[in-house]
Coordinates of N, CA, C and O in Angstrom, one line a residue:
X191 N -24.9 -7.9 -47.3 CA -24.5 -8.1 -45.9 C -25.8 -8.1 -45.0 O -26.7 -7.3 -45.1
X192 N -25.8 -9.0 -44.3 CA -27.6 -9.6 -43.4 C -27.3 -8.4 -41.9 O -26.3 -8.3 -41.2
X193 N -28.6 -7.6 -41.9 CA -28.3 -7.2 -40.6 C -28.6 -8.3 -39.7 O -29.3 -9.2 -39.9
X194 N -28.0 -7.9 -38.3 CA -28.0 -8.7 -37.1 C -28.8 -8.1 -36.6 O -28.8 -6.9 -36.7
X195 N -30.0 -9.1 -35.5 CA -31.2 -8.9 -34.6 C -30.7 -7.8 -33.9 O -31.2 -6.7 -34.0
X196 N -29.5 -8.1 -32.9 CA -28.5 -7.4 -32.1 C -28.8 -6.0 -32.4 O -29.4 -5.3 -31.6
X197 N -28.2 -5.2 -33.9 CA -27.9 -4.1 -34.6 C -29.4 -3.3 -34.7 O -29.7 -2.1 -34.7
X198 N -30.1 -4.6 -34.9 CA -31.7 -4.0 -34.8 C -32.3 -3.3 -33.9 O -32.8 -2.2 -33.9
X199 N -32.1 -4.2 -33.0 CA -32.3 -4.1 -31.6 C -31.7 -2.8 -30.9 O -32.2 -2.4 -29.8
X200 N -30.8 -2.2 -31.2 CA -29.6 -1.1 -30.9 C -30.1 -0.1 -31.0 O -30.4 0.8 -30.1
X201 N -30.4 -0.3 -32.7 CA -30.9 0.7 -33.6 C -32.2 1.7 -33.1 O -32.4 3.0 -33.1
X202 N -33.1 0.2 -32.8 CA -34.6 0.8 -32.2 C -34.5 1.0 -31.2 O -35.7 1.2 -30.8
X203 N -33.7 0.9 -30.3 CA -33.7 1.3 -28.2 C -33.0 2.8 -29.1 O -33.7 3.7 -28.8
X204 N -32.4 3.0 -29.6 CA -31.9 4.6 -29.3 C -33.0 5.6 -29.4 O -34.1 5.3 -29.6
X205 N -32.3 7.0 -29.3 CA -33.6 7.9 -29.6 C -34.3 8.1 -31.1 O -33.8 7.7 -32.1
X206 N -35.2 8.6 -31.1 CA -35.8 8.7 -32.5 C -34.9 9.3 -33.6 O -34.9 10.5 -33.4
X207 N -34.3 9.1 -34.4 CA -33.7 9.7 -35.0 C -34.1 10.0 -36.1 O -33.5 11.0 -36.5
X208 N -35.0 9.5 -37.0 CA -36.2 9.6 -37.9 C -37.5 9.0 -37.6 O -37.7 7.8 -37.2
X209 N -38.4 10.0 -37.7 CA -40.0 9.6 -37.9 C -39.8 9.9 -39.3 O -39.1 10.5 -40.1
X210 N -41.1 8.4 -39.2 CA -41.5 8.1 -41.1 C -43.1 8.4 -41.2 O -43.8 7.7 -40.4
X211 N -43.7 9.1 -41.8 CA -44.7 9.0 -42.0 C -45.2 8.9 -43.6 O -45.2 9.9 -44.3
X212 N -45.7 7.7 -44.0 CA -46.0 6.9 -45.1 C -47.4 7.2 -45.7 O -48.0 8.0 -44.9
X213 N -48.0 7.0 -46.7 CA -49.2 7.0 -47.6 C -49.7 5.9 -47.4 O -49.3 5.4 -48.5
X214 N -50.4 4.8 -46.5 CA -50.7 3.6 -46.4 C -52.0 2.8 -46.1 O -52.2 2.8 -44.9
X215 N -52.6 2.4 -46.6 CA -54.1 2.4 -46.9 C -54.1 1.5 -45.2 O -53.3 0.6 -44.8
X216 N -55.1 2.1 -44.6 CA -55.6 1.3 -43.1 C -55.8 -0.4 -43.4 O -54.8 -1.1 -43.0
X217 N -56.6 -0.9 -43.9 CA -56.7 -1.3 -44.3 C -55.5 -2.9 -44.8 O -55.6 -4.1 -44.5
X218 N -54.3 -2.2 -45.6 CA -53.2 -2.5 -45.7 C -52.6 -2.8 -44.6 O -52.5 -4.0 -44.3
X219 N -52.1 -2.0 -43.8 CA -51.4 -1.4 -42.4 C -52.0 -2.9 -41.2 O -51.3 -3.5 -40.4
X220 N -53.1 -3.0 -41.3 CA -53.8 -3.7 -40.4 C -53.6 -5.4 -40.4 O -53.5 -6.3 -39.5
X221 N -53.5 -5.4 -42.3 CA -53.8 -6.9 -42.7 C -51.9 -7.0 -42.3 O -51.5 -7.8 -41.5
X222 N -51.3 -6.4 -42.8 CA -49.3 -6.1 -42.3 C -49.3 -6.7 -41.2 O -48.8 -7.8 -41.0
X223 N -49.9 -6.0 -40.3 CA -49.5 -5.8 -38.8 C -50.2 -7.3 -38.4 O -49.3 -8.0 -38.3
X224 N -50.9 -7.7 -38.3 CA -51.7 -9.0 -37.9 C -50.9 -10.5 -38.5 O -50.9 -11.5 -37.9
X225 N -50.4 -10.4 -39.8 CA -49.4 -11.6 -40.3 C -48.2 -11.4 -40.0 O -47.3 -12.2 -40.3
X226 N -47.9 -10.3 -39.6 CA -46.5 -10.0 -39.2 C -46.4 -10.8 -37.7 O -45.6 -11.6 -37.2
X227 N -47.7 -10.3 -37.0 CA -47.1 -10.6 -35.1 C -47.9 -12.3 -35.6 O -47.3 -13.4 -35.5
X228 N -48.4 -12.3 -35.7 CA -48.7 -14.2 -36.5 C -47.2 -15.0 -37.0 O -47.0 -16.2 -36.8
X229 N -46.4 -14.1 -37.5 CA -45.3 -14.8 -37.9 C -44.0 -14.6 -36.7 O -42.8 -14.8 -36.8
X230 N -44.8 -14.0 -35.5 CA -43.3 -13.2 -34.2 C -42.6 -12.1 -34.8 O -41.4 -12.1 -34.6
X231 N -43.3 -11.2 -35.6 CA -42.3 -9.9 -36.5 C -43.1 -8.7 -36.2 O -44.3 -8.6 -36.4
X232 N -42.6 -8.0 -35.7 CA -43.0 -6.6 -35.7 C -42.9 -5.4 -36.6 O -41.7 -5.3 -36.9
X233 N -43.6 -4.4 -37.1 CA -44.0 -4.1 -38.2 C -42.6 -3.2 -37.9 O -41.6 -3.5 -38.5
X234 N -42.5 -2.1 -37.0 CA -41.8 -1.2 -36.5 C -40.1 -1.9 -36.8 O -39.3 -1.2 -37.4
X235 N -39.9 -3.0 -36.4 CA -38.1 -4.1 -36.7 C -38.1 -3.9 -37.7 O -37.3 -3.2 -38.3
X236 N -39.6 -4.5 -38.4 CA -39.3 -4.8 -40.1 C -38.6 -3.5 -40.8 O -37.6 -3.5 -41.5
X237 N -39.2 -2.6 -40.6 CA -38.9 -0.9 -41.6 C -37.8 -0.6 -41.1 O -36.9 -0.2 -42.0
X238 N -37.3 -0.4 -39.4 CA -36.0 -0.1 -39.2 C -34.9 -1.2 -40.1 O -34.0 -0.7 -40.9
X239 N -35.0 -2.5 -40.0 CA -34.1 -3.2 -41.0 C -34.1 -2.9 -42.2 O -33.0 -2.9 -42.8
X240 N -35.6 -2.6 -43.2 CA -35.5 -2.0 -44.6 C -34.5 -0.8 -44.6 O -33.5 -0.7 -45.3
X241 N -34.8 0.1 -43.7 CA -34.2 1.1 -43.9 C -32.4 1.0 -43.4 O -31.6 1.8 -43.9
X242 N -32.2 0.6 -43.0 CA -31.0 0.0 -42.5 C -30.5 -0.6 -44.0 O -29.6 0.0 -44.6
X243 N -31.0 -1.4 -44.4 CA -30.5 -2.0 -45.5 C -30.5 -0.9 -46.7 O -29.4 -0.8 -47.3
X244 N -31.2 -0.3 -47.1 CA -31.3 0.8 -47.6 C -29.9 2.0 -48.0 O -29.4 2.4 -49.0
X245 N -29.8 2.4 -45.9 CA -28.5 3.1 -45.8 C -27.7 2.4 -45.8 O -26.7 3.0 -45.4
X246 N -27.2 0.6 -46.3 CA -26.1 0.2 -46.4 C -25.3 -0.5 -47.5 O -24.3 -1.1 -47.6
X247 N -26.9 0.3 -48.5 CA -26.9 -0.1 -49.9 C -26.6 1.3 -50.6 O -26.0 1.3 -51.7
X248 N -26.9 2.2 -50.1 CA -27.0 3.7 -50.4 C -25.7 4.9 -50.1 O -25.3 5.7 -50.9
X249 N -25.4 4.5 -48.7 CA -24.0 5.2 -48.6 C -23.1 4.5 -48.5 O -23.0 3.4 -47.9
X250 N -22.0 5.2 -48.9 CA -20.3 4.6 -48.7 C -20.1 4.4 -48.0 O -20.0 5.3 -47.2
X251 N -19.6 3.1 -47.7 CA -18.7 2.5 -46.7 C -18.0 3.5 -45.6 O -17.9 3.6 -44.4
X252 N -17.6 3.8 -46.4 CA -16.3 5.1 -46.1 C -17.0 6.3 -45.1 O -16.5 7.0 -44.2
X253 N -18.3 6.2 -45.6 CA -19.0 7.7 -44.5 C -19.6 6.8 -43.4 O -19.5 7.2 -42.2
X254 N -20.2 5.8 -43.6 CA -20.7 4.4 -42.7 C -20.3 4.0 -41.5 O -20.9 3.9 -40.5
X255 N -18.5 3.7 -42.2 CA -17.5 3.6 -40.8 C -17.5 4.7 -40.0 O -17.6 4.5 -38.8
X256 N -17.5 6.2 -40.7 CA -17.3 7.2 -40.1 C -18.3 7.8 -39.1 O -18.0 8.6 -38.3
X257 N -19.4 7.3 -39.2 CA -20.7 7.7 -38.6 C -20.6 6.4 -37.4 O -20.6 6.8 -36.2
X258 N -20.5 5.1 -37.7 CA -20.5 4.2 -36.4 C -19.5 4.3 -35.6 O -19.7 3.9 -34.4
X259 N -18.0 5.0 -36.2 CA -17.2 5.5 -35.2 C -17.9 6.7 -34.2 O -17.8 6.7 -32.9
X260 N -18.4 7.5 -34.9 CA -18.8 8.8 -34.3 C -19.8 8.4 -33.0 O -19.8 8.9 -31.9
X261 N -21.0 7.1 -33.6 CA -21.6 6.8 -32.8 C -21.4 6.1 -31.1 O -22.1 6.4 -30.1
X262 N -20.2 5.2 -31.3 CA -19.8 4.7 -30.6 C -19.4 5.6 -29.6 O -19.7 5.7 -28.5
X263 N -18.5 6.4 -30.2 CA -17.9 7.7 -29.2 C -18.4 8.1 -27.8 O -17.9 8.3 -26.7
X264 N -20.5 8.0 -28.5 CA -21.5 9.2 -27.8 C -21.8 8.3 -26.7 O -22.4 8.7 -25.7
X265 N -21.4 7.2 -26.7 CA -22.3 6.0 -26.1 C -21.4 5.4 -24.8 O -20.4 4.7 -24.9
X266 N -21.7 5.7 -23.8 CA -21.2 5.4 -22.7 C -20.5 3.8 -22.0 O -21.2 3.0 -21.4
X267 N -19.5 3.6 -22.1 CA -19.1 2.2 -21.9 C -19.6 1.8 -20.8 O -19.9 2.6 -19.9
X268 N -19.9 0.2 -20.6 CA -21.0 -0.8 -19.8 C -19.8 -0.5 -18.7 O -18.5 -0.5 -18.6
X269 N -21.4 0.0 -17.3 CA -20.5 0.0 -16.2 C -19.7 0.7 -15.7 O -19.2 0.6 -14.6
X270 N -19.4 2.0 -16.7 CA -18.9 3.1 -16.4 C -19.7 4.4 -16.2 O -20.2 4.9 -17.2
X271 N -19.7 5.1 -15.0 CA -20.6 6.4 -15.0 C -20.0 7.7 -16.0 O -18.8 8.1 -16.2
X272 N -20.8 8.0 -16.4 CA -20.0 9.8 -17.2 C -20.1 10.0 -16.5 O -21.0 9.8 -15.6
X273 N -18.9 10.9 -16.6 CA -18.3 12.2 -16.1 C -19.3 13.2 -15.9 O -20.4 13.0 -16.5
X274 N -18.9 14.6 -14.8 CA -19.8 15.4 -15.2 C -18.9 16.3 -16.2 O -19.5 16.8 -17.2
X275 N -17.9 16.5 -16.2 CA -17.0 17.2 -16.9 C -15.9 16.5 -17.6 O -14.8 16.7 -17.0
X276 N -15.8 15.8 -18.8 CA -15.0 15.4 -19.2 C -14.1 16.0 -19.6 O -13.0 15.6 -19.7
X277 N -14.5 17.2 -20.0 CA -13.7 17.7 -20.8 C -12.0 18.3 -19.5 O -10.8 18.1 -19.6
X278 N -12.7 18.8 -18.7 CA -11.4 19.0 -17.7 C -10.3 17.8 -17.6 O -10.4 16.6 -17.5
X279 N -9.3 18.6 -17.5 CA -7.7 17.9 -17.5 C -7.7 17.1 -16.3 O -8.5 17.3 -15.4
X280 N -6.8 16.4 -16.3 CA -6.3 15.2 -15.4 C -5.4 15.4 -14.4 O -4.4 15.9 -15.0
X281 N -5.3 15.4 -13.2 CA -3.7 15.5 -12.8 C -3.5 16.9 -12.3 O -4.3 17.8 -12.7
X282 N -2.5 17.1 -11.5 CA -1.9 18.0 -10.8 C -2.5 19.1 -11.8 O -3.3 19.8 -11.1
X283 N -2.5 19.5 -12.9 CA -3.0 21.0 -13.1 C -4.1 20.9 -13.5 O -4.5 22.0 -13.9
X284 N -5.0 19.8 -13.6 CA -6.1 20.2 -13.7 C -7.0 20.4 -12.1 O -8.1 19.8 -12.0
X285 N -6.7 20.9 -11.4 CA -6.8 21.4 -10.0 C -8.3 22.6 -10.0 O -8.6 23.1 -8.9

């Protein structure tokens, strides 16, 4: 299954949710990073999609759904302010 730019895109505007820190000769890293933005690719996209692909080769569907439902939850719909207290009741007895 091909990730979408979109999903990428998502993925890396959120907060950090993993730092990677790698064994990677300078050298390496440098000559990467230079044919990468030569080709319009960013080193940082590239690894969030490896790893993306990774977790969607790695875990079950089944826990997958269960985590993008979870995430969705956290995430505030376009256009709507949060609450300061959601959790309080609605309506005449929540007074």
């Amino acid at each position: 299954m091909p990730i979408l730019r979109g999903e990428v895109n998502f993925i890396a505007k959120r907060e950090n949710i993993l730092n990677l820190a790698l064994p990677f000769p300078d050298e390496k890293s440098q000559a990467l990073t230079l044919y990468l933005e030569q080709n319009g690719e960013d080193l940082e996209r590239c690894m969030v999609e490896s790893v993306e692909q990774l977790y969607r080769k790695t875990v079950p569907i089944a826990i997958r759904k269960y985590i993008d439902a979870t995430l969705r939850k956290q995430q505030p719909e376009p256009g709507k302010a949060p609450l300061e207290d959601e959790s309080r009741p609605e309506g005449p007895t929540g007074l």
